[in-house]
mmCIF file of C-alpha atoms in Angstrom:
data_model
loop_
_atom_site.group_PDB
_atom_site.id
_atom_site.type_symbol
_atom_site.label_atom_id
_atom_site.label_comp_id
_atom_site.label_asym_id
_atom_site.label_seq_id
_atom_site.Cartn_x
_atom_site.Cartn_y
_atom_site.Cartn_z
ATOM 1 C CA UNK A 17 -6.117 101.383 -14.828
ATOM 2 C CA UNK A 18 -6.788 98.802 -17.675
ATOM 3 C CA UNK A 19 -5.926 95.478 -17.014
ATOM 4 C CA UNK A 20 -3.995 93.436 -19.910
ATOM 5 C CA UNK A 21 -4.680 90.481 -21.633
ATOM 6 C CA UNK A 22 -1.692 89.946 -23.223
ATOM 7 C CA UNK A 23 -0.058 86.990 -21.976
ATOM 8 C CA UNK A 24 3.605 86.098 -22.362
ATOM 9 C CA UNK A 25 3.579 83.298 -24.484
ATOM 10 C CA UNK A 26 6.195 80.870 -22.609
ATOM 11 C CA UNK A 27 8.048 78.255 -24.268
ATOM 12 C CA UNK A 28 6.921 74.623 -24.257
ATOM 13 C CA UNK A 29 8.329 72.291 -21.833
ATOM 14 C CA UNK A 30 10.319 69.696 -23.128
ATOM 15 C CA UNK A 31 9.512 66.173 -23.502
ATOM 16 C CA UNK A 32 10.994 63.682 -21.231
ATOM 17 C CA UNK A 33 14.438 62.655 -21.904
ATOM 18 C CA UNK A 34 14.692 59.959 -19.753
ATOM 19 C CA UNK A 35 14.871 57.171 -22.262
ATOM 20 C CA UNK A 36 17.632 58.763 -24.070
ATOM 21 C CA UNK A 37 19.768 59.082 -21.124
ATOM 22 C CA UNK A 38 19.272 55.415 -20.511
ATOM 23 C CA UNK A 39 20.181 54.264 -23.543
ATOM 24 C CA UNK A 40 22.756 55.870 -22.949
ATOM 25 C CA UNK A 41 24.492 54.746 -20.580
ATOM 26 C CA UNK A 42 23.516 51.191 -21.836
ATOM 27 C CA UNK A 43 25.484 52.820 -24.928
ATOM 28 C CA UNK A 44 28.608 53.518 -22.912
ATOM 29 C CA UNK A 45 28.671 50.219 -20.355
ATOM 30 C CA UNK A 46 28.448 49.000 -24.137
ATOM 31 C CA UNK A 47 31.508 50.205 -25.187
ATOM 32 C CA UNK A 48 33.442 49.566 -22.425
ATOM 33 C CA UNK A 49 32.188 46.650 -21.478
ATOM 34 C CA UNK A 50 33.245 45.218 -25.487
ATOM 35 C CA UNK A 51 36.227 46.357 -25.524
ATOM 36 C CA UNK A 52 37.284 45.192 -22.196
ATOM 37 C CA UNK A 53 37.054 41.680 -23.325
ATOM 38 C CA UNK A 54 38.852 42.094 -26.367
ATOM 39 C CA UNK A 55 41.825 43.455 -23.904
ATOM 40 C CA UNK A 56 41.381 40.897 -22.066
ATOM 41 C CA UNK A 57 41.190 38.184 -24.286
ATOM 42 C CA UNK A 58 44.201 39.564 -26.737
ATOM 43 C CA UNK A 59 46.180 39.817 -23.753
ATOM 44 C CA UNK A 60 46.025 36.013 -22.521
ATOM 45 C CA UNK A 61 49.544 35.119 -22.101
ATOM 46 C CA UNK A 62 50.939 32.056 -23.415
ATOM 47 C CA UNK A 63 50.279 28.662 -21.752
ATOM 48 C CA UNK A 64 52.093 25.521 -21.922
ATOM 49 C CA UNK A 65 50.745 21.992 -21.633
ATOM 50 C CA UNK A 66 53.066 19.771 -20.675
ATOM 51 C CA UNK A 67 51.432 16.256 -22.467
ATOM 52 C CA UNK A 68 49.504 15.623 -25.393
ATOM 53 C CA UNK A 69 46.334 15.529 -24.062
ATOM 54 C CA UNK A 70 45.628 12.743 -27.143
ATOM 55 C CA UNK A 71 48.516 10.369 -26.990
ATOM 56 C CA UNK A 72 49.655 11.415 -23.196
ATOM 57 C CA UNK A 73 53.099 12.472 -24.956
ATOM 58 C CA UNK A 74 55.571 13.658 -23.233
ATOM 59 C CA UNK A 75 55.926 16.858 -25.618
ATOM 60 C CA UNK A 76 55.442 20.853 -24.090
ATOM 61 C CA UNK A 77 53.033 22.249 -26.721
ATOM 62 C CA UNK A 78 52.468 26.707 -26.404
ATOM 63 C CA UNK A 79 49.066 27.595 -26.960
ATOM 64 C CA UNK A 80 47.946 31.195 -27.120
ATOM 65 C CA UNK A 81 44.474 32.863 -28.038
ATOM 66 C CA UNK A 82 45.311 32.907 -31.403
ATOM 67 C CA UNK A 83 45.433 28.984 -31.860
ATOM 68 C CA UNK A 84 41.470 29.277 -31.169
ATOM 69 C CA UNK A 85 39.508 30.770 -34.096
ATOM 70 C CA UNK A 86 36.166 31.430 -32.028
ATOM 71 C CA UNK A 87 38.820 33.464 -29.496
ATOM 72 C CA UNK A 88 40.456 35.737 -32.206
ATOM 73 C CA UNK A 89 36.554 35.825 -33.807
ATOM 74 C CA UNK A 90 36.121 37.585 -30.465
ATOM 75 C CA UNK A 91 38.524 39.967 -30.925
ATOM 76 C CA UNK A 92 37.427 41.438 -33.809
ATOM 77 C CA UNK A 93 33.919 41.382 -33.582
ATOM 78 C CA UNK A 94 34.467 43.070 -30.064
ATOM 79 C CA UNK A 95 36.369 45.748 -31.634
ATOM 80 C CA UNK A 96 34.010 45.915 -34.186
ATOM 81 C CA UNK A 97 30.815 46.634 -31.853
ATOM 82 C CA UNK A 98 33.393 49.282 -29.860
ATOM 83 C CA UNK A 99 33.864 51.370 -32.946
ATOM 84 C CA UNK A 100 30.074 50.385 -34.046
ATOM 85 C CA UNK A 101 29.062 52.214 -30.641
ATOM 86 C CA UNK A 102 30.850 55.153 -30.887
ATOM 87 C CA UNK A 103 29.430 55.634 -33.723
ATOM 88 C CA UNK A 104 25.529 54.928 -32.360
ATOM 89 C CA UNK A 105 26.766 57.278 -29.397
ATOM 90 C CA UNK A 106 28.339 60.379 -31.876
ATOM 91 C CA UNK A 107 24.606 59.852 -33.546
ATOM 92 C CA UNK A 108 22.118 59.650 -30.695
ATOM 93 C CA UNK A 109 24.476 62.561 -29.277
ATOM 94 C CA UNK A 110 25.749 65.246 -31.760
ATOM 95 C CA UNK A 111 22.847 63.842 -34.311
ATOM 96 C CA UNK A 112 20.185 64.387 -31.739
ATOM 97 C CA UNK A 113 20.852 67.703 -30.902
ATOM 98 C CA UNK A 114 20.793 69.268 -34.375
ATOM 99 C CA UNK A 115 17.702 67.609 -35.355
ATOM 100 C CA UNK A 116 16.138 69.384 -32.229
ATOM 101 C CA UNK A 117 17.203 73.045 -32.334
ATOM 102 C CA UNK A 118 15.050 75.893 -32.492
ATOM 103 C CA UNK A 119 11.819 76.320 -35.214
ATOM 104 C CA UNK A 120 13.524 80.149 -35.545
ATOM 105 C CA UNK A 121 16.523 78.543 -36.988
ATOM 106 C CA UNK A 122 14.586 76.848 -39.246
ATOM 107 C CA UNK A 123 15.282 79.244 -42.132
ATOM 108 C CA UNK A 124 19.131 79.019 -41.987
ATOM 109 C CA UNK A 125 19.785 75.456 -41.255
ATOM 110 C CA UNK A 126 21.097 73.122 -44.116
ATOM 111 C CA UNK A 127 18.901 70.833 -46.073
ATOM 112 C CA UNK A 128 18.432 67.302 -44.576
ATOM 113 C CA UNK A 129 21.298 65.027 -45.862
ATOM 114 C CA UNK A 130 20.145 62.179 -48.018
ATOM 115 C CA UNK A 131 21.131 59.587 -44.993
ATOM 116 C CA UNK A 132 18.501 59.698 -41.932
ATOM 117 C CA UNK A 133 20.948 59.564 -38.779
ATOM 118 C CA UNK A 134 17.621 57.444 -36.836
ATOM 119 C CA UNK A 135 17.841 55.005 -39.663
ATOM 120 C CA UNK A 136 21.741 54.651 -39.724
ATOM 121 C CA UNK A 137 21.862 54.005 -35.450
ATOM 122 C CA UNK A 138 19.149 51.809 -36.198
ATOM 123 C CA UNK A 139 21.343 49.260 -38.212
ATOM 124 C CA UNK A 140 24.619 50.215 -35.756
ATOM 125 C CA UNK A 141 22.379 48.940 -32.637
ATOM 126 C CA UNK A 142 21.616 45.261 -35.348
ATOM 127 C CA UNK A 143 24.759 45.077 -35.746
ATOM 128 C CA UNK A 144 26.331 45.423 -32.320
ATOM 129 C CA UNK A 145 23.970 42.833 -30.638
ATOM 130 C CA UNK A 146 24.704 40.561 -34.012
ATOM 131 C CA UNK A 147 28.284 40.839 -33.149
ATOM 132 C CA UNK A 148 28.073 40.547 -29.607
ATOM 133 C CA UNK A 149 25.791 37.774 -30.052
ATOM 134 C CA UNK A 150 27.528 35.892 -32.229
ATOM 135 C CA UNK A 151 30.841 36.306 -30.700
ATOM 136 C CA UNK A 152 29.672 35.371 -27.215
ATOM 137 C CA UNK A 153 28.037 31.921 -28.242
ATOM 138 C CA UNK A 154 31.309 31.333 -30.406
ATOM 139 C CA UNK A 155 33.394 31.131 -27.516
ATOM 140 C CA UNK A 156 30.866 29.589 -25.025
ATOM 141 C CA UNK A 157 31.176 26.897 -27.126
ATOM 142 C CA UNK A 158 34.629 26.688 -27.910
ATOM 143 C CA UNK A 159 35.239 26.704 -24.173
ATOM 144 C CA UNK A 160 32.983 23.872 -23.847
ATOM 145 C CA UNK A 161 34.698 21.782 -27.196
ATOM 146 C CA UNK A 162 38.379 22.600 -26.307
ATOM 147 C CA UNK A 163 37.447 22.240 -22.297
ATOM 148 C CA UNK A 164 39.948 19.715 -21.696
ATOM 149 C CA UNK A 165 43.012 21.808 -23.501
ATOM 150 C CA UNK A 166 41.766 25.265 -21.427
ATOM 151 C CA UNK A 167 41.932 23.331 -17.869
ATOM 152 C CA UNK A 168 45.313 21.194 -18.626
ATOM 153 C CA UNK A 169 46.487 25.471 -18.926
ATOM 154 C CA UNK A 170 44.390 25.496 -15.916
ATOM 155 C CA UNK A 171 46.312 23.158 -14.260
ATOM 156 C CA UNK A 172 49.754 24.279 -15.652
ATOM 157 C CA UNK A 173 52.570 25.220 -13.391
ATOM 158 C CA UNK A 174 52.423 28.982 -12.169
ATOM 159 C CA UNK A 175 54.216 30.427 -14.781
ATOM 160 C CA UNK A 176 53.230 28.423 -17.460
ATOM 161 C CA UNK A 177 50.323 31.462 -17.890
ATOM 162 C CA UNK A 178 46.605 32.134 -17.789
ATOM 163 C CA UNK A 179 45.126 31.779 -20.932
ATOM 164 C CA UNK A 180 41.967 29.555 -18.936
ATOM 165 C CA UNK A 181 41.578 32.455 -16.529
ATOM 166 C CA UNK A 182 41.644 35.034 -19.228
ATOM 167 C CA UNK A 183 39.079 33.205 -21.507
ATOM 168 C CA UNK A 184 36.788 32.525 -18.967
ATOM 169 C CA UNK A 185 37.091 36.446 -17.598
ATOM 170 C CA UNK A 186 36.452 37.549 -22.034
ATOM 171 C CA UNK A 187 33.279 35.466 -22.212
ATOM 172 C CA UNK A 188 31.749 36.586 -19.077
ATOM 173 C CA UNK A 189 32.353 39.995 -20.235
ATOM 174 C CA UNK A 190 31.049 40.087 -23.581
ATOM 175 C CA UNK A 191 28.248 38.505 -22.289
ATOM 176 C CA UNK A 192 27.676 41.474 -20.613
ATOM 177 C CA UNK A 193 28.419 43.748 -22.959
ATOM 178 C CA UNK A 194 25.521 41.088 -25.088
ATOM 179 C CA UNK A 195 23.129 42.467 -22.584
ATOM 180 C CA UNK A 196 23.607 45.971 -22.238
ATOM 181 C CA UNK A 197 23.257 46.335 -25.915
ATOM 182 C CA UNK A 198 19.807 44.614 -26.435
ATOM 183 C CA UNK A 199 18.652 47.101 -23.053
ATOM 184 C CA UNK A 200 20.166 49.640 -24.846
ATOM 185 C CA UNK A 201 18.044 48.588 -27.804
ATOM 186 C CA UNK A 202 14.953 48.220 -25.768
ATOM 187 C CA UNK A 203 15.252 51.116 -23.429
ATOM 188 C CA UNK A 204 15.130 53.517 -26.873
ATOM 189 C CA UNK A 205 11.378 53.010 -27.215
ATOM 190 C CA UNK A 206 10.212 53.058 -23.487
ATOM 191 C CA UNK A 207 9.253 55.877 -22.956
ATOM 192 C CA UNK A 208 10.159 57.508 -19.096
ATOM 193 C CA UNK A 209 8.268 59.844 -17.585
ATOM 194 C CA UNK A 210 11.780 61.491 -16.087
ATOM 195 C CA UNK A 211 14.396 64.459 -17.185
ATOM 196 C CA UNK A 212 18.104 64.879 -16.950
ATOM 197 C CA UNK A 213 19.565 67.606 -17.298
ATOM 198 C CA UNK A 214 21.239 68.604 -20.028
ATOM 199 C CA UNK A 215 17.869 67.262 -22.670
ATOM 200 C CA UNK A 216 19.137 65.728 -25.698
#
């Protein structure tokens, strides 16, 4: 007969996770592109150049990506960036979910770690960008410095290998990975007013 003043308190709406989702997509893109660039460069087939580029002698010279230190540096740096990106994705998804647990579980929760996962995530982001940008810049500079030799591979016979083409592809893919890493670091600090299930 009497109205009740009791109201069921609904859980507060979750904060939009659009920024986290976009950041995760950029991280996954960075991982895939960095790994692809390293594989393309590492599998560059041997190229045989007939005739020395300096004195015009008729000797045959076989070259691979290992003969150019910037190309070797790209392979190592992009693999390292891939590993760091895997760690960053783990920290964002798994550690983020643990930090966003229910308040009722606070009593049963373990003590906070000595190292803040967010600090590790920031360090990983910086390291990934340093590795990718430095490797990509080194390869672009090497492609200009060693242009005649690499172009000689492009003009070699069909069975001489595809070093020139694979170097070109690898540096473009590495550049895309660098841009993706930069966009991921920007997206995580930009609030986006939408949510995508599941919440992270």
